[in-house]
Amino acid sequence: MRTLISTAFVSLDGVVEAPGGEPGYRNSGWTFKDVEFLPEAYELKGREQKEATALLMGRVSYEAFSPVWPDMEEFADYKVLPKYVVSTTLTEDDLVSNWNETTILRSLDEVAALKETEGGPIIVHGSAALNRNLSDAGLIDRYHLLVFPLLLGAGKRLFSTTDKDTQKLKLVEHEVYANGMQKQVFDVVR
């Protein structure tokens, strides 16, 4: 069974919206505008590229990443990986041709089936709504969080507000950086 890893830049109050400057959000670009850049705080991001064997994302994140990530040197390791996009509306004609193999999954059941295949870790970038749905369905195995010392207020959240049973997490790695960022890696306890 493959490990499904949710990775996110998240504010202390749980917001994940527009960390890289995506338009339409009041605090867009909060990861680089408001917190001093320290390369060591992003070591986890490089490690993720080396360890991941597939990318999973929702339609909105795919539409944001696919025009730019294929040509970005800092995401070169992701270019060759198979991609999976969870969407009920995306068609094959909507997929870019320069980002290796991309498969459209139509349901969380198809994500569950993907996890049952042979292979290494599947990493989920962005995709706030997908992350919440995956969590509610019990499909996330690990969280890689870079927590920024910011309170952003309104915005898309990483975690679901669904009334559900407690989901226990085990902290397996953590570090605090001079700029106030925190790396938190949690395994989901089953």
PDB file of C-alpha atoms in Angstrom:
ATOM      1  CA  MET A   1       0.000   0.000   0.000  1.00  0.00           C
ATOM      2  CA  ARG A   2       1.312   3.430  -0.956  1.00  0.00           C
ATOM      3  CA  THR A   3       1.662   6.282   1.533  1.00  0.00           C
ATOM      4  CA  LEU A   4      -0.415   9.385   0.792  1.00  0.00           C
ATOM      5  CA  ILE A   5       1.348  12.521   2.058  1.00  0.00           C
ATOM      6  CA  SER A   6      -0.346  15.896   2.354  1.00  0.00           C
ATOM      7  CA  THR A   7       2.227  18.697   2.183  1.00  0.00           C
ATOM      8  CA  ALA A   8       1.367  22.308   2.853  1.00  0.00           C
ATOM      9  CA  PHE A   9       2.493  25.780   3.728  1.00  0.00           C
ATOM     10  CA  VAL A  10       0.049  26.712   6.470  1.00  0.00           C
ATOM     11  CA  SER A  11      -0.470  29.768   8.651  1.00  0.00           C
ATOM     12  CA  LEU A  12      -0.735  29.270  12.390  1.00  0.00           C
ATOM     13  CA  ASP A  13      -4.515  29.638  12.067  1.00  0.00           C
ATOM     14  CA  GLY A  14      -4.746  26.930   9.375  1.00  0.00           C
ATOM     15  CA  VAL A  15      -4.937  28.966   6.148  1.00  0.00           C
ATOM     16  CA  VAL A  16      -3.312  27.474   3.030  1.00  0.00           C
ATOM     17  CA  GLU A  17      -4.701  29.845   0.399  1.00  0.00           C
ATOM     18  CA  ALA A  18      -2.377  31.597  -2.098  1.00  0.00           C
ATOM     19  CA  PRO A  19       0.986  31.104  -0.359  1.00  0.00           C
ATOM     20  CA  GLY A  20       2.920  31.754  -3.579  1.00  0.00           C
ATOM     21  CA  GLY A  21       1.156  34.903  -4.762  1.00  0.00           C
ATOM     22  CA  GLU A  22      -1.844  33.438  -6.575  1.00  0.00           C
ATOM     23  CA  PRO A  23      -4.332  36.196  -7.453  1.00  0.00           C
ATOM     24  CA  GLY A  24      -7.661  36.812  -5.765  1.00  0.00           C
ATOM     25  CA  TYR A  25      -6.720  36.458  -2.099  1.00  0.00           C
ATOM     26  CA  ARG A  26      -6.184  39.454   0.169  1.00  0.00           C
ATOM     27  CA  ASN A  27      -2.976  38.101   1.763  1.00  0.00           C
ATOM     28  CA  SER A  28      -1.622  36.450  -1.379  1.00  0.00           C
ATOM     29  CA  GLY A  29       2.103  35.675  -1.246  1.00  0.00           C
ATOM     30  CA  TRP A  30       2.247  35.473   2.540  1.00  0.00           C
ATOM     31  CA  THR A  31       5.065  32.901   2.539  1.00  0.00           C
ATOM     32  CA  PHE A  32       7.594  35.265   0.993  1.00  0.00           C
ATOM     33  CA  LYS A  33       6.217  38.742   1.772  1.00  0.00           C
ATOM     34  CA  ASP A  34       5.847  38.437   5.505  1.00  0.00           C
ATOM     35  CA  VAL A  35       8.466  35.937   6.728  1.00  0.00           C
ATOM     36  CA  GLU A  36      12.250  36.105   6.313  1.00  0.00           C
ATOM     37  CA  PHE A  37      13.518  33.464   3.857  1.00  0.00           C
ATOM     38  CA  LEU A  38      15.786  30.854   5.433  1.00  0.00           C
ATOM     39  CA  PRO A  39      16.880  28.072   3.039  1.00  0.00           C
ATOM     40  CA  GLU A  40      17.146  25.502   5.837  1.00  0.00           C
ATOM     41  CA  ALA A  41      13.442  25.923   6.603  1.00  0.00           C
ATOM     42  CA  TYR A  42      12.620  24.506   3.155  1.00  0.00           C
ATOM     43  CA  GLU A  43      14.799  21.366   3.321  1.00  0.00           C
ATOM     44  CA  LEU A  44      11.640  19.276   3.573  1.00  0.00           C
ATOM     45  CA  LYS A  45      10.473  20.501   0.155  1.00  0.00           C
ATOM     46  CA  GLY A  46      13.630  19.217  -1.552  1.00  0.00           C
ATOM     47  CA  ARG A  47      13.373  15.901   0.254  1.00  0.00           C
ATOM     48  CA  GLU A  48       9.754  15.511  -0.870  1.00  0.00           C
ATOM     49  CA  GLN A  49      10.779  15.778  -4.516  1.00  0.00           C
ATOM     50  CA  LYS A  50      13.388  13.037  -4.069  1.00  0.00           C
ATOM     51  CA  GLU A  51      11.054  10.678  -2.191  1.00  0.00           C
ATOM     52  CA  ALA A  52       7.741  11.141  -4.032  1.00  0.00           C
ATOM     53  CA  THR A  53       6.844   8.693  -6.778  1.00  0.00           C
ATOM     54  CA  ALA A  54       3.622  10.433  -7.895  1.00  0.00           C
ATOM     55  CA  LEU A  55       1.767  13.733  -7.513  1.00  0.00           C
ATOM     56  CA  LEU A  56      -1.911  13.991  -6.611  1.00  0.00           C
ATOM     57  CA  MET A  57      -3.829  17.238  -6.844  1.00  0.00           C
ATOM     58  CA  GLY A  58      -7.258  18.680  -7.330  1.00  0.00           C
ATOM     59  CA  ARG A  59      -8.395  20.460 -10.472  1.00  0.00           C
ATOM     60  CA  VAL A  60      -7.812  24.004  -9.180  1.00  0.00           C
ATOM     61  CA  SER A  61      -4.225  23.248  -8.141  1.00  0.00           C
ATOM     62  CA  TYR A  62      -3.575  21.393 -11.386  1.00  0.00           C
ATOM     63  CA  GLU A  63      -4.780  24.410 -13.357  1.00  0.00           C
ATOM     64  CA  ALA A  64      -2.483  26.672 -11.284  1.00  0.00           C
ATOM     65  CA  PHE A  65       0.615  24.443 -11.326  1.00  0.00           C
ATOM     66  CA  SER A  66       0.534  22.869 -14.812  1.00  0.00           C
ATOM     67  CA  PRO A  67       1.253  26.061 -16.794  1.00  0.00           C
ATOM     68  CA  VAL A  68       4.357  26.905 -14.709  1.00  0.00           C
ATOM     69  CA  TRP A  69       5.820  23.923 -12.817  1.00  0.00           C
ATOM     70  CA  PRO A  70       6.901  21.897 -15.893  1.00  0.00           C
ATOM     71  CA  ASP A  71       9.433  24.597 -16.854  1.00  0.00           C
ATOM     72  CA  MET A  72      10.636  25.512 -13.353  1.00  0.00           C
ATOM     73  CA  GLU A  73      14.085  24.199 -12.456  1.00  0.00           C
ATOM     74  CA  GLU A  74      13.168  23.984  -8.756  1.00  0.00           C
ATOM     75  CA  PHE A  75      10.454  21.420  -9.625  1.00  0.00           C
ATOM     76  CA  ALA A  76      12.467  19.389 -12.146  1.00  0.00           C
ATOM     77  CA  ASP A  77      12.141  16.161 -10.140  1.00  0.00           C
ATOM     78  CA  TYR A  78       8.358  16.416 -10.301  1.00  0.00           C
ATOM     79  CA  LYS A  79       8.315  16.757 -14.086  1.00  0.00           C
ATOM     80  CA  VAL A  80       9.027  13.076 -14.672  1.00  0.00           C
ATOM     81  CA  LEU A  81       6.601  11.740 -12.064  1.00  0.00           C
ATOM     82  CA  PRO A  82       3.126  10.486 -12.970  1.00  0.00           C
ATOM     83  CA  LYS A  83       0.414  12.945 -11.972  1.00  0.00           C
ATOM     84  CA  TYR A  84      -3.126  12.224 -10.820  1.00  0.00           C
ATOM     85  CA  VAL A  85      -5.808  14.908 -10.820  1.00  0.00           C
ATOM     86  CA  VAL A  86      -9.033  14.386  -8.902  1.00  0.00           C
ATOM     87  CA  SER A  87     -11.793  16.141 -10.839  1.00  0.00           C
ATOM     88  CA  THR A  88     -15.311  15.537 -12.028  1.00  0.00           C
ATOM     89  CA  THR A  89     -15.076  18.257 -14.697  1.00  0.00           C
ATOM     90  CA  LEU A  90     -11.562  18.134 -16.174  1.00  0.00           C
ATOM     91  CA  THR A  91     -11.199  16.394 -19.550  1.00  0.00           C
ATOM     92  CA  GLU A  92      -8.210  14.908 -21.359  1.00  0.00           C
ATOM     93  CA  ASP A  93      -8.218  17.989 -23.611  1.00  0.00           C
ATOM     94  CA  ASP A  94      -7.585  20.168 -20.531  1.00  0.00           C
ATOM     95  CA  LEU A  95      -4.299  18.417 -19.694  1.00  0.00           C
ATOM     96  CA  VAL A  96      -0.932  19.944 -20.594  1.00  0.00           C
ATOM     97  CA  SER A  97       1.359  17.907 -22.833  1.00  0.00           C
ATOM     98  CA  ASN A  98       4.746  18.845 -21.324  1.00  0.00           C
ATOM     99  CA  TRP A  99       4.374  17.468 -17.792  1.00  0.00           C
ATOM    100  CA  ASN A 100       4.649  13.702 -18.266  1.00  0.00           C
ATOM    101  CA  GLU A 101       1.799  11.235 -17.765  1.00  0.00           C
ATOM    102  CA  THR A 102      -1.359  12.638 -16.144  1.00  0.00           C
ATOM    103  CA  THR A 103      -4.384  10.570 -15.160  1.00  0.00           C
ATOM    104  CA  ILE A 104      -7.763  12.002 -14.196  1.00  0.00           C
ATOM    105  CA  LEU A 105      -9.402  10.336 -11.205  1.00  0.00           C
ATOM    106  CA  ARG A 106     -13.135  10.896 -10.824  1.00  0.00           C
ATOM    107  CA  SER A 107     -13.680   9.926  -7.181  1.00  0.00           C
ATOM    108  CA  LEU A 108     -12.104   9.299  -3.803  1.00  0.00           C
ATOM    109  CA  ASP A 109     -12.714   5.595  -4.424  1.00  0.00           C
ATOM    110  CA  GLU A 110     -10.275   5.868  -7.333  1.00  0.00           C
ATOM    111  CA  VAL A 111      -7.757   7.543  -5.009  1.00  0.00           C
ATOM    112  CA  ALA A 112      -8.203   4.671  -2.540  1.00  0.00           C
ATOM    113  CA  ALA A 113      -7.576   2.205  -5.386  1.00  0.00           C
ATOM    114  CA  LEU A 114      -4.432   4.129  -6.414  1.00  0.00           C
ATOM    115  CA  LYS A 115      -3.121   3.793  -2.858  1.00  0.00           C
ATOM    116  CA  GLU A 116      -3.506   0.009  -3.176  1.00  0.00           C
ATOM    117  CA  THR A 117      -1.126  -0.153  -6.165  1.00  0.00           C
ATOM    118  CA  GLU A 118       2.596  -0.897  -6.022  1.00  0.00           C
ATOM    119  CA  GLY A 119       4.934   2.040  -5.635  1.00  0.00           C
ATOM    120  CA  GLY A 120       6.251   4.654  -3.265  1.00  0.00           C
ATOM    121  CA  PRO A 121       4.789   7.783  -1.699  1.00  0.00           C
ATOM    122  CA  ILE A 122       2.131   9.893  -3.395  1.00  0.00           C
ATOM    123  CA  ILE A 123       2.346  13.569  -2.488  1.00  0.00           C
ATOM    124  CA  VAL A 124      -0.529  16.068  -2.462  1.00  0.00           C
ATOM    125  CA  HIS A 125       0.430  19.719  -3.106  1.00  0.00           C
ATOM    126  CA  GLY A 126      -2.006  22.603  -2.728  1.00  0.00           C
ATOM    127  CA  SER A 127      -5.513  21.282  -3.241  1.00  0.00           C
ATOM    128  CA  ALA A 128      -7.243  22.573  -0.098  1.00  0.00           C
ATOM    129  CA  ALA A 129     -10.662  21.085  -0.872  1.00  0.00           C
ATOM    130  CA  LEU A 130      -9.138  17.771  -1.936  1.00  0.00           C
ATOM    131  CA  ASN A 131      -7.078  17.616   1.271  1.00  0.00           C
ATOM    132  CA  ARG A 132     -10.168  18.110   3.404  1.00  0.00           C
ATOM    133  CA  ASN A 133     -12.043  15.400   1.487  1.00  0.00           C
ATOM    134  CA  LEU A 134      -9.100  12.987   1.647  1.00  0.00           C
ATOM    135  CA  SER A 135      -8.816  13.552   5.397  1.00  0.00           C
ATOM    136  CA  ASP A 136     -12.537  13.000   5.947  1.00  0.00           C
ATOM    137  CA  ALA A 137     -12.290   9.748   3.960  1.00  0.00           C
ATOM    138  CA  GLY A 138      -9.327   8.532   6.043  1.00  0.00           C
ATOM    139  CA  LEU A 139      -7.002   8.422   3.036  1.00  0.00           C
ATOM    140  CA  ILE A 140      -4.142  10.658   4.257  1.00  0.00           C
ATOM    141  CA  ASP A 141      -1.290   8.784   5.954  1.00  0.00           C
ATOM    142  CA  ARG A 142       1.115  11.635   6.717  1.00  0.00           C
ATOM    143  CA  TYR A 143       1.201  15.421   6.940  1.00  0.00           C
ATOM    144  CA  HIS A 144       4.267  17.504   6.026  1.00  0.00           C
ATOM    145  CA  LEU A 145       3.548  20.978   7.343  1.00  0.00           C
ATOM    146  CA  LEU A 146       5.619  24.137   7.201  1.00  0.00           C
ATOM    147  CA  VAL A 147       3.812  26.362   9.679  1.00  0.00           C
ATOM    148  CA  PHE A 148       4.322  30.103   9.282  1.00  0.00           C
ATOM    149  CA  PRO A 149       4.089  32.464  12.274  1.00  0.00           C
ATOM    150  CA  LEU A 150       1.162  34.372  10.797  1.00  0.00           C
ATOM    151  CA  LEU A 151      -2.536  34.727  11.495  1.00  0.00           C
ATOM    152  CA  LEU A 152      -4.274  35.310   8.172  1.00  0.00           C
ATOM    153  CA  GLY A 153      -7.897  35.159   9.240  1.00  0.00           C
ATOM    154  CA  ALA A 154     -10.166  34.341   6.319  1.00  0.00           C
ATOM    155  CA  GLY A 155      -8.990  31.951   3.619  1.00  0.00           C
ATOM    156  CA  LYS A 156      -9.067  28.353   2.479  1.00  0.00           C
ATOM    157  CA  ARG A 157      -8.211  25.977   5.291  1.00  0.00           C
ATOM    158  CA  LEU A 158      -6.213  22.759   5.194  1.00  0.00           C
ATOM    159  CA  PHE A 159      -8.302  20.917   7.749  1.00  0.00           C
ATOM    160  CA  SER A 160     -11.946  19.943   7.541  1.00  0.00           C
ATOM    161  CA  THR A 161     -14.627  21.390   9.793  1.00  0.00           C
ATOM    162  CA  THR A 162     -16.726  18.241   9.431  1.00  0.00           C
ATOM    163  CA  ASP A 163     -18.120  16.895  12.699  1.00  0.00           C
ATOM    164  CA  LYS A 164     -16.247  13.594  12.909  1.00  0.00           C
ATOM    165  CA  ASP A 165     -14.465  11.303  15.320  1.00  0.00           C
ATOM    166  CA  THR A 166     -11.063  12.352  16.638  1.00  0.00           C
ATOM    167  CA  GLN A 167      -8.178  11.591  14.305  1.00  0.00           C
ATOM    168  CA  LYS A 168      -4.986  11.035  16.265  1.00  0.00           C
ATOM    169  CA  LEU A 169      -1.639  12.119  14.856  1.00  0.00           C
ATOM    170  CA  LYS A 170       1.881  11.106  15.905  1.00  0.00           C
ATOM    171  CA  LEU A 171       4.615  13.741  15.633  1.00  0.00           C
ATOM    172  CA  VAL A 172       7.559  12.021  13.910  1.00  0.00           C
ATOM    173  CA  GLU A 173       9.712  15.019  12.991  1.00  0.00           C
ATOM    174  CA  HIS A 174       9.824  18.673  13.971  1.00  0.00           C
ATOM    175  CA  GLU A 175      12.084  21.678  13.906  1.00  0.00           C
ATOM    176  CA  VAL A 176      11.771  25.376  14.698  1.00  0.00           C
ATOM    177  CA  TYR A 177      13.661  27.957  12.651  1.00  0.00           C
ATOM    178  CA  ALA A 178      15.044  31.401  13.532  1.00  0.00           C
ATOM    179  CA  ASN A 179      12.345  33.098  11.413  1.00  0.00           C
ATOM    180  CA  GLY A 180       9.579  31.502  13.504  1.00  0.00           C
ATOM    181  CA  MET A 181       8.633  28.833  10.963  1.00  0.00           C
ATOM    182  CA  GLN A 182       8.034  25.303  12.203  1.00  0.00           C
ATOM    183  CA  LYS A 183       8.415  22.005  10.384  1.00  0.00           C
ATOM    184  CA  GLN A 184       5.889  19.473  11.659  1.00  0.00           C
ATOM    185  CA  VAL A 185       5.671  15.959  10.246  1.00  0.00           C
ATOM    186  CA  PHE A 186       2.808  13.839  11.547  1.00  0.00           C
ATOM    187  CA  ASP A 187       1.811  10.256  10.824  1.00  0.00           C
ATOM    188  CA  VAL A 188      -1.908   9.501  11.014  1.00  0.00           C
ATOM    189  CA  VAL A 189      -2.503   6.896  13.733  1.00  0.00           C
ATOM    190  CA  ARG A 190      -4.869   4.161  12.562  1.00  0.00           C
TER     191      ARG A 190
END
